[in-house]
mmCIF file of C-alpha atoms in Angstrom:
data_model
loop_
_atom_site.group_PDB
_atom_site.id
_atom_site.type_symbol
_atom_site.label_atom_id
_atom_site.label_comp_id
_atom_site.label_asym_id
_atom_site.label_seq_id
_atom_site.Cartn_x
_atom_site.Cartn_y
_atom_site.Cartn_z
ATOM 1 C CA MET A 1 -34.670 -13.692 29.637
ATOM 2 C CA ALA A 2 -32.049 -12.420 32.052
ATOM 3 C CA GLU A 3 -29.881 -15.491 31.397
ATOM 4 C CA LEU A 4 -30.199 -14.963 27.639
ATOM 5 C CA LYS A 5 -29.110 -11.321 27.942
ATOM 6 C CA GLU A 6 -26.188 -12.319 30.159
ATOM 7 C CA ARG A 7 -25.141 -14.989 27.664
ATOM 8 C CA LYS A 8 -25.338 -12.464 24.807
ATOM 9 C CA ARG A 9 -23.236 -10.025 26.819
ATOM 10 C CA LEU A 10 -20.604 -12.676 27.563
ATOM 11 C CA GLU A 11 -20.538 -13.700 23.905
ATOM 12 C CA GLY A 12 -20.031 -10.082 22.890
ATOM 13 C CA VAL A 13 -17.229 -9.542 25.406
ATOM 14 C CA PHE A 14 -15.527 -12.792 24.394
ATOM 15 C CA LEU A 15 -15.835 -12.040 20.685
ATOM 16 C CA ILE A 16 -14.401 -8.532 21.107
ATOM 17 C CA GLY A 17 -11.528 -9.869 23.200
ATOM 18 C CA LEU A 18 -10.834 -12.645 20.697
ATOM 19 C CA ALA A 19 -10.900 -10.166 17.822
ATOM 20 C CA LEU A 20 -8.427 -7.893 19.623
ATOM 21 C CA VAL A 21 -6.053 -10.766 20.434
ATOM 22 C CA ILE A 22 -6.108 -12.118 16.868
ATOM 23 C CA THR A 23 -5.653 -8.587 15.506
ATOM 24 C CA VAL A 24 -2.593 -7.997 17.695
ATOM 25 C CA ILE A 25 -1.072 -11.322 16.602
ATOM 26 C CA PHE A 26 -1.809 -10.563 12.958
ATOM 27 C CA TYR A 27 -0.321 -7.080 13.283
ATOM 28 C CA ARG A 28 2.887 -8.442 14.806
ATOM 29 C CA MET A 29 3.068 -10.940 11.958
ATOM 30 C CA VAL A 30 2.733 -8.375 9.145
ATOM 31 C CA SER A 31 4.174 -5.305 10.889
ATOM 32 C CA GLY A 32 7.231 -5.402 8.632
ATOM 33 C CA PHE A 33 5.019 -4.800 5.606
ATOM 34 C CA ILE A 34 2.646 -2.163 7.000
ATOM 35 C CA GLU A 35 4.460 0.784 5.411
ATOM 36 C CA THR A 36 4.824 -1.109 2.128
ATOM 37 C CA LEU A 37 1.094 -1.889 2.019
ATOM 38 C CA PHE A 38 0.336 1.697 2.999
ATOM 39 C CA LEU A 39 2.343 3.022 0.054
ATOM 40 C CA ALA A 40 0.731 0.438 -2.234
ATOM 41 C CA ALA A 41 -2.722 1.670 -1.212
ATOM 42 C CA ILE A 42 -1.771 5.309 -1.811
ATOM 43 C CA PHE A 43 -0.196 4.691 -5.224
ATOM 44 C CA SER A 44 -3.134 2.500 -6.222
ATOM 45 C CA GLY A 45 -5.524 5.292 -5.348
ATOM 46 C CA MET A 46 -3.509 7.760 -7.410
ATOM 47 C CA LEU A 47 -3.309 5.370 -10.387
ATOM 48 C CA HIS A 48 -6.943 4.254 -10.234
ATOM 49 C CA PRO A 49 -8.210 6.783 -12.836
ATOM 50 C CA LEU A 50 -5.571 5.474 -15.276
ATOM 51 C CA TYR A 51 -6.564 1.896 -14.437
ATOM 52 C CA LYS A 52 -10.237 2.642 -15.144
ATOM 53 C CA ARG A 53 -9.390 4.299 -18.457
ATOM 54 C CA LEU A 54 -7.228 1.363 -19.538
ATOM 55 C CA GLY A 55 -9.903 -1.101 -18.436
ATOM 56 C CA THR A 56 -12.456 0.636 -20.641
ATOM 57 C CA GLN A 57 -10.110 0.674 -23.627
ATOM 58 C CA MET A 58 -9.247 -3.015 -23.114
ATOM 59 C CA GLY A 59 -12.867 -4.156 -23.144
ATOM 60 C CA GLY A 60 -13.287 -4.639 -19.404
ATOM 61 C CA ARG A 61 -10.298 -6.950 -18.920
ATOM 62 C CA LYS A 62 -9.474 -5.631 -15.492
ATOM 63 C CA PRO A 63 -6.557 -7.932 -14.533
ATOM 64 C CA ALA A 64 -4.779 -7.014 -17.766
ATOM 65 C CA ALA A 65 -5.521 -3.323 -17.158
ATOM 66 C CA ALA A 66 -4.110 -3.591 -13.625
ATOM 67 C CA VAL A 67 -0.930 -5.267 -14.882
ATOM 68 C CA LEU A 68 -0.485 -2.640 -17.605
ATOM 69 C CA THR A 69 -1.044 0.172 -15.093
ATOM 70 C CA ILE A 70 1.646 -1.233 -12.810
ATOM 71 C CA LEU A 71 4.042 -1.718 -15.736
ATOM 72 C CA LEU A 72 3.587 1.912 -16.766
ATOM 73 C CA PHE A 73 4.189 2.949 -13.150
ATOM 74 C CA VAL A 74 7.431 0.955 -13.080
ATOM 75 C CA ILE A 75 8.623 2.252 -16.460
ATOM 76 C CA VAL A 76 7.846 5.898 -15.743
ATOM 77 C CA LEU A 77 8.991 6.086 -12.124
ATOM 78 C CA VAL A 78 10.959 3.097 -10.875
ATOM 79 C CA VAL A 79 13.328 2.429 -13.797
ATOM 80 C CA PRO A 80 14.576 6.037 -14.250
ATOM 81 C CA LEU A 81 14.875 6.414 -10.495
ATOM 82 C CA SER A 82 16.919 3.215 -10.201
ATOM 83 C CA ALA A 83 19.234 4.281 -13.038
ATOM 84 C CA PHE A 84 19.770 7.707 -11.501
ATOM 85 C CA LEU A 85 20.390 6.172 -8.081
ATOM 86 C CA GLY A 86 23.171 4.100 -9.655
ATOM 87 C CA VAL A 87 24.929 7.321 -10.661
ATOM 88 C CA VAL A 88 24.269 8.767 -7.215
ATOM 89 C CA VAL A 89 25.775 5.777 -5.415
ATOM 90 C CA SER A 90 28.864 5.942 -7.637
ATOM 91 C CA GLN A 91 29.333 9.638 -6.912
ATOM 92 C CA ALA A 92 28.594 9.080 -3.226
ATOM 93 C CA VAL A 93 31.484 6.629 -3.040
ATOM 94 C CA ASP A 94 33.790 9.151 -4.719
ATOM 95 C CA VAL A 95 32.649 11.958 -2.410
ATOM 96 C CA SER A 96 32.985 9.870 0.740
ATOM 97 C CA ALA A 97 36.470 8.736 -0.271
ATOM 98 C CA SER A 98 37.699 12.248 -1.056
ATOM 99 C CA VAL A 99 36.268 14.352 1.790
ATOM 100 C CA GLY A 100 38.779 13.329 4.426
ATOM 101 C CA PRO A 101 41.916 13.561 2.243
ATOM 102 C CA TRP A 102 40.808 16.933 0.832
ATOM 103 C CA VAL A 103 40.351 18.519 4.266
ATOM 104 C CA GLU A 104 43.621 17.084 5.520
ATOM 105 C CA ARG A 105 45.415 18.404 2.424
ATOM 106 C CA GLU A 106 43.905 21.860 2.811
ATOM 107 C CA LEU A 107 44.710 21.940 6.494
ATOM 108 C CA SER A 108 48.296 20.909 5.817
ATOM 109 C CA GLN A 109 48.785 24.008 3.667
ATOM 110 C CA THR A 110 49.463 26.470 6.434
ATOM 111 C CA ASN A 111 49.319 29.582 4.268
ATOM 112 C CA GLN A 112 45.813 28.831 3.018
ATOM 113 C CA LEU A 113 44.625 27.945 6.519
ATOM 114 C CA ASP A 114 46.116 31.108 7.987
ATOM 115 C CA GLY A 115 44.496 33.203 5.293
ATOM 116 C CA LEU A 116 41.140 31.616 5.995
ATOM 117 C CA LEU A 117 41.329 31.993 9.760
ATOM 118 C CA GLN A 118 42.624 35.565 9.590
ATOM 119 C CA ARG A 119 39.408 36.607 7.899
ATOM 120 C CA LEU A 120 37.484 35.738 11.043
ATOM 121 C CA PRO A 121 36.579 38.728 13.272
ATOM 122 C CA PHE A 122 37.744 36.857 16.381
ATOM 123 C CA TRP A 123 41.086 35.769 14.874
ATOM 124 C CA GLU A 124 43.165 37.215 17.702
ATOM 125 C CA THR A 125 41.175 35.229 20.258
ATOM 126 C CA ILE A 126 41.548 31.853 18.565
ATOM 127 C CA GLN A 127 45.124 32.340 17.268
ATOM 128 C CA PRO A 128 46.723 30.520 20.252
ATOM 129 C CA TYR A 129 44.539 27.483 19.477
ATOM 130 C CA GLN A 130 45.341 27.289 15.763
ATOM 131 C CA ASP A 131 47.136 23.930 15.998
ATOM 132 C CA LEU A 132 44.337 22.431 18.101
ATOM 133 C CA ILE A 133 41.728 23.633 15.604
ATOM 134 C CA SER A 134 43.668 22.068 12.743
ATOM 135 C CA THR A 135 43.941 18.735 14.567
ATOM 136 C CA LYS A 136 40.249 18.624 15.505
ATOM 137 C CA ALA A 137 39.200 19.606 11.992
ATOM 138 C CA ALA A 138 41.291 16.786 10.533
ATOM 139 C CA GLU A 139 39.753 14.314 13.005
ATOM 140 C CA PHE A 140 36.271 15.509 12.097
ATOM 141 C CA ALA A 141 37.006 15.152 8.387
ATOM 142 C CA GLY A 142 38.208 11.591 8.909
ATOM 143 C CA ARG A 143 35.106 10.681 10.893
ATOM 144 C CA LEU A 144 32.895 12.305 8.271
ATOM 145 C CA GLY A 145 34.521 10.294 5.505
ATOM 146 C CA THR A 146 34.118 7.086 7.522
ATOM 147 C CA PHE A 147 30.464 7.911 8.149
ATOM 148 C CA LEU A 148 29.776 8.538 4.459
ATOM 149 C CA VAL A 149 31.496 5.317 3.420
ATOM 150 C CA GLY A 150 29.536 3.398 6.052
ATOM 151 C CA SER A 151 26.281 4.968 4.885
ATOM 152 C CA VAL A 152 26.953 3.975 1.291
ATOM 153 C CA ALA A 153 27.815 0.438 2.396
ATOM 154 C CA ALA A 154 24.612 0.226 4.428
ATOM 155 C CA ALA A 155 22.616 1.445 1.442
ATOM 156 C CA SER A 156 24.234 -1.212 -0.733
ATOM 157 C CA ARG A 157 23.371 -3.919 1.796
ATOM 158 C CA GLY A 158 19.784 -2.696 1.821
ATOM 159 C CA THR A 159 19.387 -3.050 -1.947
ATOM 160 C CA ALA A 160 18.053 -6.614 -1.702
ATOM 161 C CA VAL A 161 15.569 -5.581 0.969
ATOM 162 C CA PHE A 162 14.481 -2.619 -1.148
ATOM 163 C CA PHE A 163 13.715 -4.767 -4.186
ATOM 164 C CA PHE A 164 11.868 -7.304 -2.038
ATOM 165 C CA GLN A 165 9.713 -4.534 -0.548
ATOM 166 C CA LEU A 166 9.199 -3.129 -4.049
ATOM 167 C CA PHE A 167 7.924 -6.515 -5.237
ATOM 168 C CA ILE A 168 5.494 -6.710 -2.294
ATOM 169 C CA MET A 169 4.260 -3.185 -3.024
ATOM 170 C CA LEU A 170 3.661 -3.873 -6.727
ATOM 171 C CA TYR A 171 1.967 -7.189 -5.932
ATOM 172 C CA ALA A 172 -0.323 -5.478 -3.407
ATOM 173 C CA MET A 173 -1.068 -2.694 -5.898
ATOM 174 C CA PHE A 174 -2.455 -5.301 -8.313
ATOM 175 C CA PHE A 175 -5.084 -6.424 -5.785
ATOM 176 C CA PHE A 176 -5.805 -2.901 -4.574
ATOM 177 C CA LEU A 177 -6.522 -1.812 -8.141
ATOM 178 C CA LEU A 178 -8.860 -4.758 -8.691
ATOM 179 C CA TYR A 179 -10.643 -4.984 -5.340
ATOM 180 C CA GLY A 180 -9.856 -1.719 -3.575
ATOM 181 C CA LYS A 181 -13.471 -0.560 -3.620
ATOM 182 C CA ALA A 182 -14.675 -3.749 -1.924
ATOM 183 C CA TYR A 183 -11.843 -3.607 0.636
ATOM 184 C CA MET A 184 -12.686 -0.023 1.537
ATOM 185 C CA ALA A 185 -16.409 -0.779 1.784
ATOM 186 C CA ARG A 186 -15.735 -3.631 4.198
ATOM 187 C CA ILE A 187 -13.426 -1.501 6.358
ATOM 188 C CA LEU A 188 -15.970 1.314 6.538
ATOM 189 C CA TYR A 189 -18.705 -1.177 7.458
ATOM 190 C CA TYR A 190 -16.864 -2.045 10.682
ATOM 191 C CA ILE A 191 -16.365 1.605 11.686
ATOM 192 C CA PRO A 192 -19.348 2.741 13.811
ATOM 193 C CA LEU A 193 -19.511 6.284 12.466
ATOM 194 C CA ALA A 194 -22.134 8.148 10.486
ATOM 195 C CA PRO A 195 -21.674 7.856 6.707
ATOM 196 C CA ASP A 196 -20.891 11.557 6.343
ATOM 197 C CA ALA A 197 -18.145 11.302 9.000
ATOM 198 C CA GLU A 198 -16.694 8.227 7.284
ATOM 199 C CA ASN A 199 -16.707 9.965 3.906
ATOM 200 C CA ARG A 200 -15.100 13.002 5.465
ATOM 201 C CA LEU A 201 -12.244 10.994 6.991
ATOM 202 C CA VAL A 202 -11.671 9.038 3.785
ATOM 203 C CA ALA A 203 -11.776 12.180 1.649
ATOM 204 C CA LYS A 204 -9.263 13.855 3.972
ATOM 205 C CA PHE A 205 -6.983 10.798 3.794
ATOM 206 C CA VAL A 206 -7.101 10.761 -0.005
ATOM 207 C CA SER A 207 -6.644 14.505 -0.485
ATOM 208 C CA VAL A 208 -3.727 14.767 1.944
ATOM 209 C CA ALA A 209 -2.002 11.670 0.540
ATOM 210 C CA ARG A 210 -2.298 12.923 -3.027
ATOM 211 C CA ALA A 211 -1.248 16.461 -2.136
ATOM 212 C CA THR A 212 1.708 15.286 -0.066
ATOM 213 C CA ILE A 213 3.062 12.895 -2.678
ATOM 214 C CA LYS A 214 2.376 15.180 -5.613
ATOM 215 C CA GLY A 215 3.662 18.303 -3.915
ATOM 216 C CA THR A 216 6.689 16.694 -2.299
ATOM 217 C CA LEU A 217 7.776 14.903 -5.466
ATOM 218 C CA VAL A 218 7.313 17.953 -7.681
ATOM 219 C CA ILE A 219 9.058 20.298 -5.253
ATOM 220 C CA GLY A 220 11.825 17.778 -4.558
ATOM 221 C CA VAL A 221 12.549 17.120 -8.229
ATOM 222 C CA ILE A 222 12.569 20.824 -9.110
ATOM 223 C CA GLN A 223 14.661 21.919 -6.130
ATOM 224 C CA GLY A 224 17.060 19.000 -6.421
ATOM 225 C CA GLY A 225 17.457 19.545 -10.160
ATOM 226 C CA LEU A 226 18.043 23.286 -9.864
ATOM 227 C CA GLY A 227 20.391 22.829 -6.916
ATOM 228 C CA GLY A 228 22.335 20.126 -8.758
ATOM 229 C CA LEU A 229 22.576 22.398 -11.793
ATOM 230 C CA GLY A 230 24.072 25.127 -9.628
ATOM 231 C CA PHE A 231 26.560 22.692 -8.106
ATOM 232 C CA TRP A 232 27.557 21.446 -11.568
ATOM 233 C CA VAL A 233 28.147 24.985 -12.857
ATOM 234 C CA ALA A 234 30.145 25.802 -9.717
ATOM 235 C CA GLY A 235 32.332 22.750 -10.340
ATOM 236 C CA ILE A 236 31.475 20.939 -7.110
ATOM 237 C CA GLN A 237 32.398 17.268 -7.201
ATOM 238 C CA GLY A 238 29.526 14.782 -6.920
ATOM 239 C CA TRP A 239 26.844 17.218 -8.044
ATOM 240 C CA ALA A 240 24.373 14.392 -8.826
ATOM 241 C CA PHE A 241 24.805 12.991 -5.331
ATOM 242 C CA TRP A 242 24.209 16.371 -3.715
ATOM 243 C CA SER A 243 21.258 16.921 -6.044
ATOM 244 C CA VAL A 244 19.561 13.817 -4.660
ATOM 245 C CA VAL A 245 20.426 14.804 -1.097
ATOM 246 C CA MET A 246 18.772 18.191 -1.678
ATOM 247 C CA MET A 247 15.812 16.432 -3.280
ATOM 248 C CA ILE A 248 15.365 14.346 -0.136
ATOM 249 C CA LEU A 249 15.904 17.239 2.272
ATOM 250 C CA SER A 250 13.394 19.364 0.351
ATOM 251 C CA ILE A 251 10.657 17.571 2.306
ATOM 252 C CA ILE A 252 11.637 19.898 5.174
ATOM 253 C CA PRO A 253 9.797 23.128 4.334
ATOM 254 C CA GLY A 254 11.876 26.283 4.123
ATOM 255 C CA VAL A 255 15.292 25.049 5.212
ATOM 256 C CA GLY A 256 15.769 21.615 3.619
ATOM 257 C CA THR A 257 18.022 22.445 0.664
ATOM 258 C CA ALA A 258 19.828 25.179 2.604
ATOM 259 C CA LEU A 259 21.374 22.471 4.787
ATOM 260 C CA ILE A 260 23.420 21.478 1.714
ATOM 261 C CA TRP A 261 24.035 24.593 -0.334
ATOM 262 C CA ILE A 262 25.144 26.830 2.569
ATOM 263 C CA PRO A 263 28.093 24.522 3.447
ATOM 264 C CA ALA A 264 28.870 24.342 -0.283
ATOM 265 C CA VAL A 265 29.061 28.140 -0.444
ATOM 266 C CA ILE A 266 31.346 28.167 2.594
ATOM 267 C CA TYR A 267 33.541 25.552 0.905
ATOM 268 C CA LEU A 268 33.866 27.683 -2.233
ATOM 269 C CA PHE A 269 34.844 30.702 -0.151
ATOM 270 C CA ALA A 270 37.384 28.578 1.730
ATOM 271 C CA VAL A 271 39.160 27.499 -1.467
ATOM 272 C CA GLY A 272 39.264 31.045 -2.792
ATOM 273 C CA LEU A 273 36.419 30.817 -5.328
ATOM 274 C CA GLY A 274 34.516 33.819 -4.028
ATOM 275 C CA GLY A 275 32.804 34.605 -7.332
ATOM 276 C CA LYS A 276 31.392 31.106 -7.685
ATOM 277 C CA ALA A 277 30.398 31.139 -4.018
ATOM 278 C CA ILE A 278 28.404 34.359 -4.406
ATOM 279 C CA ALA A 279 26.801 33.127 -7.631
ATOM 280 C CA LEU A 280 25.814 29.804 -6.048
ATOM 281 C CA ALA A 281 24.422 31.548 -2.967
ATOM 282 C CA LEU A 282 22.292 33.884 -5.081
ATOM 283 C CA TRP A 283 21.095 31.030 -7.311
ATOM 284 C CA CYS A 284 20.097 28.789 -4.414
ATOM 285 C CA ALA A 285 18.596 31.526 -2.250
ATOM 286 C CA LEU A 286 16.603 33.262 -4.980
ATOM 287 C CA VAL A 287 15.765 30.495 -7.452
ATOM 288 C CA VAL A 288 15.841 27.230 -5.490
ATOM 289 C CA GLY A 289 14.335 28.804 -2.392
ATOM 290 C CA MET A 290 11.642 30.562 -4.411
ATOM 291 C CA VAL A 291 10.414 27.185 -5.671
ATOM 292 C CA ASP A 292 9.630 26.154 -2.098
ATOM 293 C CA ASN A 293 7.955 29.454 -1.235
ATOM 294 C CA VAL A 294 5.807 29.539 -4.370
ATOM 295 C CA LEU A 295 4.880 25.905 -5.008
ATOM 296 C CA ARG A 296 4.562 24.370 -1.535
ATOM 297 C CA PRO A 297 1.583 26.491 -0.386
ATOM 298 C CA ARG A 298 -0.171 25.793 -3.693
ATOM 299 C CA LEU A 299 0.618 22.093 -4.040
ATOM 300 C CA VAL A 300 0.609 20.972 -0.405
ATOM 301 C CA GLY A 301 -0.919 23.574 1.873
ATOM 302 C CA ARG A 302 -3.930 24.324 -0.322
ATOM 303 C CA ASP A 303 -5.004 20.713 -0.889
ATOM 304 C CA THR A 304 -4.276 19.543 2.656
ATOM 305 C CA GLU A 305 -5.923 22.666 4.120
ATOM 306 C CA MET A 306 -3.197 22.820 6.765
ATOM 307 C CA SER A 307 -0.842 25.611 7.699
ATOM 308 C CA ASP A 308 2.864 25.537 6.891
ATOM 309 C CA LEU A 309 3.560 25.111 10.622
ATOM 310 C CA LEU A 310 1.443 21.970 10.896
ATOM 311 C CA VAL A 311 2.873 20.609 7.642
ATOM 312 C CA LEU A 312 6.427 21.163 8.945
ATOM 313 C CA ILE A 313 5.805 19.632 12.387
ATOM 314 C CA SER A 314 3.907 16.640 11.010
ATOM 315 C CA THR A 315 6.526 16.030 8.315
ATOM 316 C CA LEU A 316 9.470 16.095 10.721
ATOM 317 C CA GLY A 317 7.568 14.075 13.328
ATOM 318 C CA GLY A 318 6.565 11.538 10.703
ATOM 319 C CA ILE A 319 10.158 11.097 9.545
ATOM 320 C CA VAL A 320 11.344 10.610 13.138
ATOM 321 C CA ALA A 321 8.567 8.123 13.903
ATOM 322 C CA PHE A 322 8.272 6.189 10.625
ATOM 323 C CA GLY A 323 11.492 6.799 8.723
ATOM 324 C CA ALA A 324 11.612 7.662 5.025
ATOM 325 C CA THR A 325 7.875 7.168 4.483
ATOM 326 C CA GLY A 326 7.115 9.549 7.342
ATOM 327 C CA PHE A 327 6.953 12.531 4.994
ATOM 328 C CA ILE A 328 3.725 10.951 3.684
ATOM 329 C CA ILE A 329 2.397 9.345 6.865
ATOM 330 C CA GLY A 330 3.035 12.360 9.107
ATOM 331 C CA PRO A 331 0.818 14.906 7.296
ATOM 332 C CA ILE A 332 -1.900 12.254 6.842
ATOM 333 C CA VAL A 333 -1.963 11.493 10.564
ATOM 334 C CA ALA A 334 -2.002 15.222 11.368
ATOM 335 C CA ALA A 335 -4.887 15.869 8.964
ATOM 336 C CA LEU A 336 -6.883 12.938 10.348
ATOM 337 C CA TRP A 337 -6.177 14.135 13.889
ATOM 338 C CA VAL A 338 -7.577 17.581 13.113
ATOM 339 C CA THR A 339 -10.559 16.098 11.270
ATOM 340 C CA VAL A 340 -11.413 13.663 14.081
ATOM 341 C CA TRP A 341 -11.444 16.480 16.613
ATOM 342 C CA GLU A 342 -13.632 18.566 14.319
ATOM 343 C CA ILE A 343 -16.097 15.672 14.067
ATOM 344 C CA TYR A 344 -15.950 15.276 17.839
ATOM 345 C CA GLY A 345 -16.718 18.969 18.333
ATOM 346 C CA GLU A 346 -19.661 18.824 15.936
ATOM 347 C CA THR A 347 -21.045 15.585 17.402
ATOM 348 C CA PHE A 348 -20.953 16.798 21.000
ATOM 349 C CA SER A 349 -21.494 20.495 20.313
ATOM 350 C CA GLU A 350 -24.589 20.602 22.536
ATOM 351 C CA TYR A 351 -22.541 19.359 25.508
ATOM 352 C CA LEU A 352 -19.498 21.565 24.973
ATOM 353 C CA PRO A 353 -19.366 25.099 26.387
ATOM 354 C CA ARG A 354 -19.410 27.885 23.871
ATOM 355 C CA VAL A 355 -16.232 29.955 23.727
ATOM 356 C CA GLU A 356 -16.554 33.495 22.457
ATOM 357 C CA MET A 357 -13.585 33.780 20.127
ATOM 358 C CA PRO A 358 -13.020 34.222 16.392
ATOM 359 C CA VAL A 359 -12.737 30.497 15.708
ATOM 360 C CA THR A 360 -12.281 30.758 11.960
ATOM 361 C CA GLU A 361 -9.497 33.321 12.331
ATOM 362 C CA THR A 362 -7.741 31.332 15.055
ATOM 363 C CA VAL A 363 -7.611 27.872 13.541
ATOM 364 C CA ALA A 364 -8.475 28.385 9.913
ATOM 365 C CA ASN A 365 -4.826 27.934 9.055
ATOM 366 C CA LEU A 366 -4.788 24.532 10.727
ATOM 367 C CA SER A 367 -7.806 23.091 9.003
ATOM 368 C CA VAL A 368 -11.166 24.053 7.608
ATOM 369 C CA VAL A 369 -13.531 24.593 10.528
ATOM 370 C CA VAL A 370 -17.131 23.564 9.947
ATOM 371 C CA PRO A 371 -19.636 25.335 12.214
ATOM 372 C CA PRO A 372 -21.693 23.037 14.469
ATOM 373 C CA GLY A 373 -24.801 21.839 12.707
ATOM 374 C CA ALA A 374 -23.442 22.458 9.221
ATOM 375 C CA ASP A 375 -23.149 19.712 6.639
ATOM 376 C CA SER A 376 -19.631 18.417 7.164
ATOM 377 C CA SER A 377 -19.556 15.816 4.403
ATOM 378 C CA PRO A 378 -16.990 16.527 1.702
ATOM 379 C CA VAL A 379 -18.678 17.797 -1.442
ATOM 380 C CA ARG A 380 -17.573 17.739 -5.016
ATOM 381 C CA SER A 381 -17.867 20.700 -7.280
ATOM 382 C CA HIS A 382 -21.195 19.454 -8.617
ATOM 383 C CA GLY A 383 -22.625 18.912 -5.144
ATOM 384 C CA GLU A 384 -22.237 15.155 -4.694
ATOM 385 C CA PRO A 385 -20.522 13.669 -1.626
ATOM 386 C CA ALA A 386 -16.872 12.868 -2.205
ATOM 387 C CA PRO A 387 -16.321 9.150 -2.809
ATOM 388 C CA ALA A 388 -14.115 6.792 -0.936
ATOM 389 C CA PRO A 389 -10.833 5.810 -2.597
ATOM 390 C CA PHE A 390 -11.225 3.455 -5.565
ATOM 391 C CA GLU A 391 -14.977 4.257 -5.728
ATOM 392 C CA GLU A 392 -16.406 4.182 -9.215
ATOM 393 C CA ALA A 393 -18.171 7.191 -10.679
ATOM 394 C CA PRO A 394 -21.993 7.292 -10.286
ATOM 395 C CA GLY A 395 -23.590 4.932 -12.731
ATOM 396 C CA ASP A 396 -20.357 3.040 -13.424
ATOM 397 C CA GLU A 397 -20.955 -0.596 -12.641
ATOM 398 C CA SER A 398 -17.630 -1.774 -14.002
ATOM 399 C CA GLY A 399 -15.951 -2.060 -10.615
ATOM 400 C CA SER A 400 -14.627 -5.474 -9.670
ATOM 401 C CA GLU A 401 -15.769 -7.225 -6.566
ATOM 402 C CA ASP A 402 -13.573 -9.001 -4.085
ATOM 403 C CA PRO A 403 -13.597 -12.771 -4.576
ATOM 404 C CA GLY A 404 -14.222 -13.044 -0.858
ATOM 405 C CA GLY A 405 -17.543 -11.272 -1.258
ATOM 406 C CA ALA A 406 -18.683 -7.706 -1.052
ATOM 407 C CA ALA A 407 -18.978 -5.926 2.247
ATOM 408 C CA PRO A 408 -22.163 -6.583 4.257
ATOM 409 C CA PRO A 409 -24.929 -4.038 3.844
ATOM 410 C CA ALA A 410 -24.960 -1.084 6.177
ATOM 411 C CA ASP A 411 -28.055 -2.379 7.995
ATOM 412 C CA GLY A 412 -26.684 -5.885 8.338
ATOM 413 C CA PRO A 413 -26.229 -7.700 11.619
#
């Protein structure tokens, strides 16, 4: 009996070690596609209601419904975005080629430069260094132009990689739409957590992903469009390019678009267009900025149940750690981090010391705090537990199964 137990223990240790080694090798092999597959899973989850509706209308032909769903996704989102990016790249080339010469030309006109510098309150202090300032400004302008040209060239070189990653994402979306429910069931089977904790983590993942994408895209499009409109009215060259830049920077709550329009206002003042500068400043501060203040708490903060501080930190940290997709991954990781610690606190509440403090007032802005012993499973409006992503509605047996087989039952070996 003792030998049998020892053999079982050795088998378990060996199997766990083998699984870890194979997993590490597999991860290194597919690590270049992790973010692509992650985005494919998120977009598939968002498009799944449309896929189900199309599948019903097409008589249960799920592969055809999945293909049609992906085609609609490409037509509605990818094609217009690609066409607009073509205009942006063209304007980016023009902007990058004209920044350096424009600054050098303006700096060469001594009267205009003197008039600009004399408006500064510390003009008398910097007057002896006027020539040095002009030289350094010209050098900076040249480096800025070189940087912009290099960035555009790098973006052009990355076009082939982008379309390859796009193909992988769309291909993965096809299988996620068809077999996503079975994939998720199998993953959850291997996680040794209580069903309510699993549902809670999955529901948090889905809600934060949807809120982040929906909120960020809506806010970015609105802010970028309004900011670009203001630039166009003000006569700023490359307004479409700067519109996209503001759209991208809008993922930074509060200050994203200001990083672009404030220098634009300064530029208008510098060239003597004070009226346009004041009008652009008022438009961007009151209208463009109001979009962020009004919509972000409703579209992102409310659904993610996180404070603006945590959304900001997780967004910036995600971008630093994961690149462009970090604005999605960062808030998801932050929300899961908070949720895992909440589950930990509830699971081990009897072993943790009680702290007399207004818990709900202290951390309610970070996440929803569930008192120990309360039912922590996510609940729908009609009282049913929230489903995992891709899960069919109760009573709907139309979901496809993975050709590799459904996940083992919860009480399986």
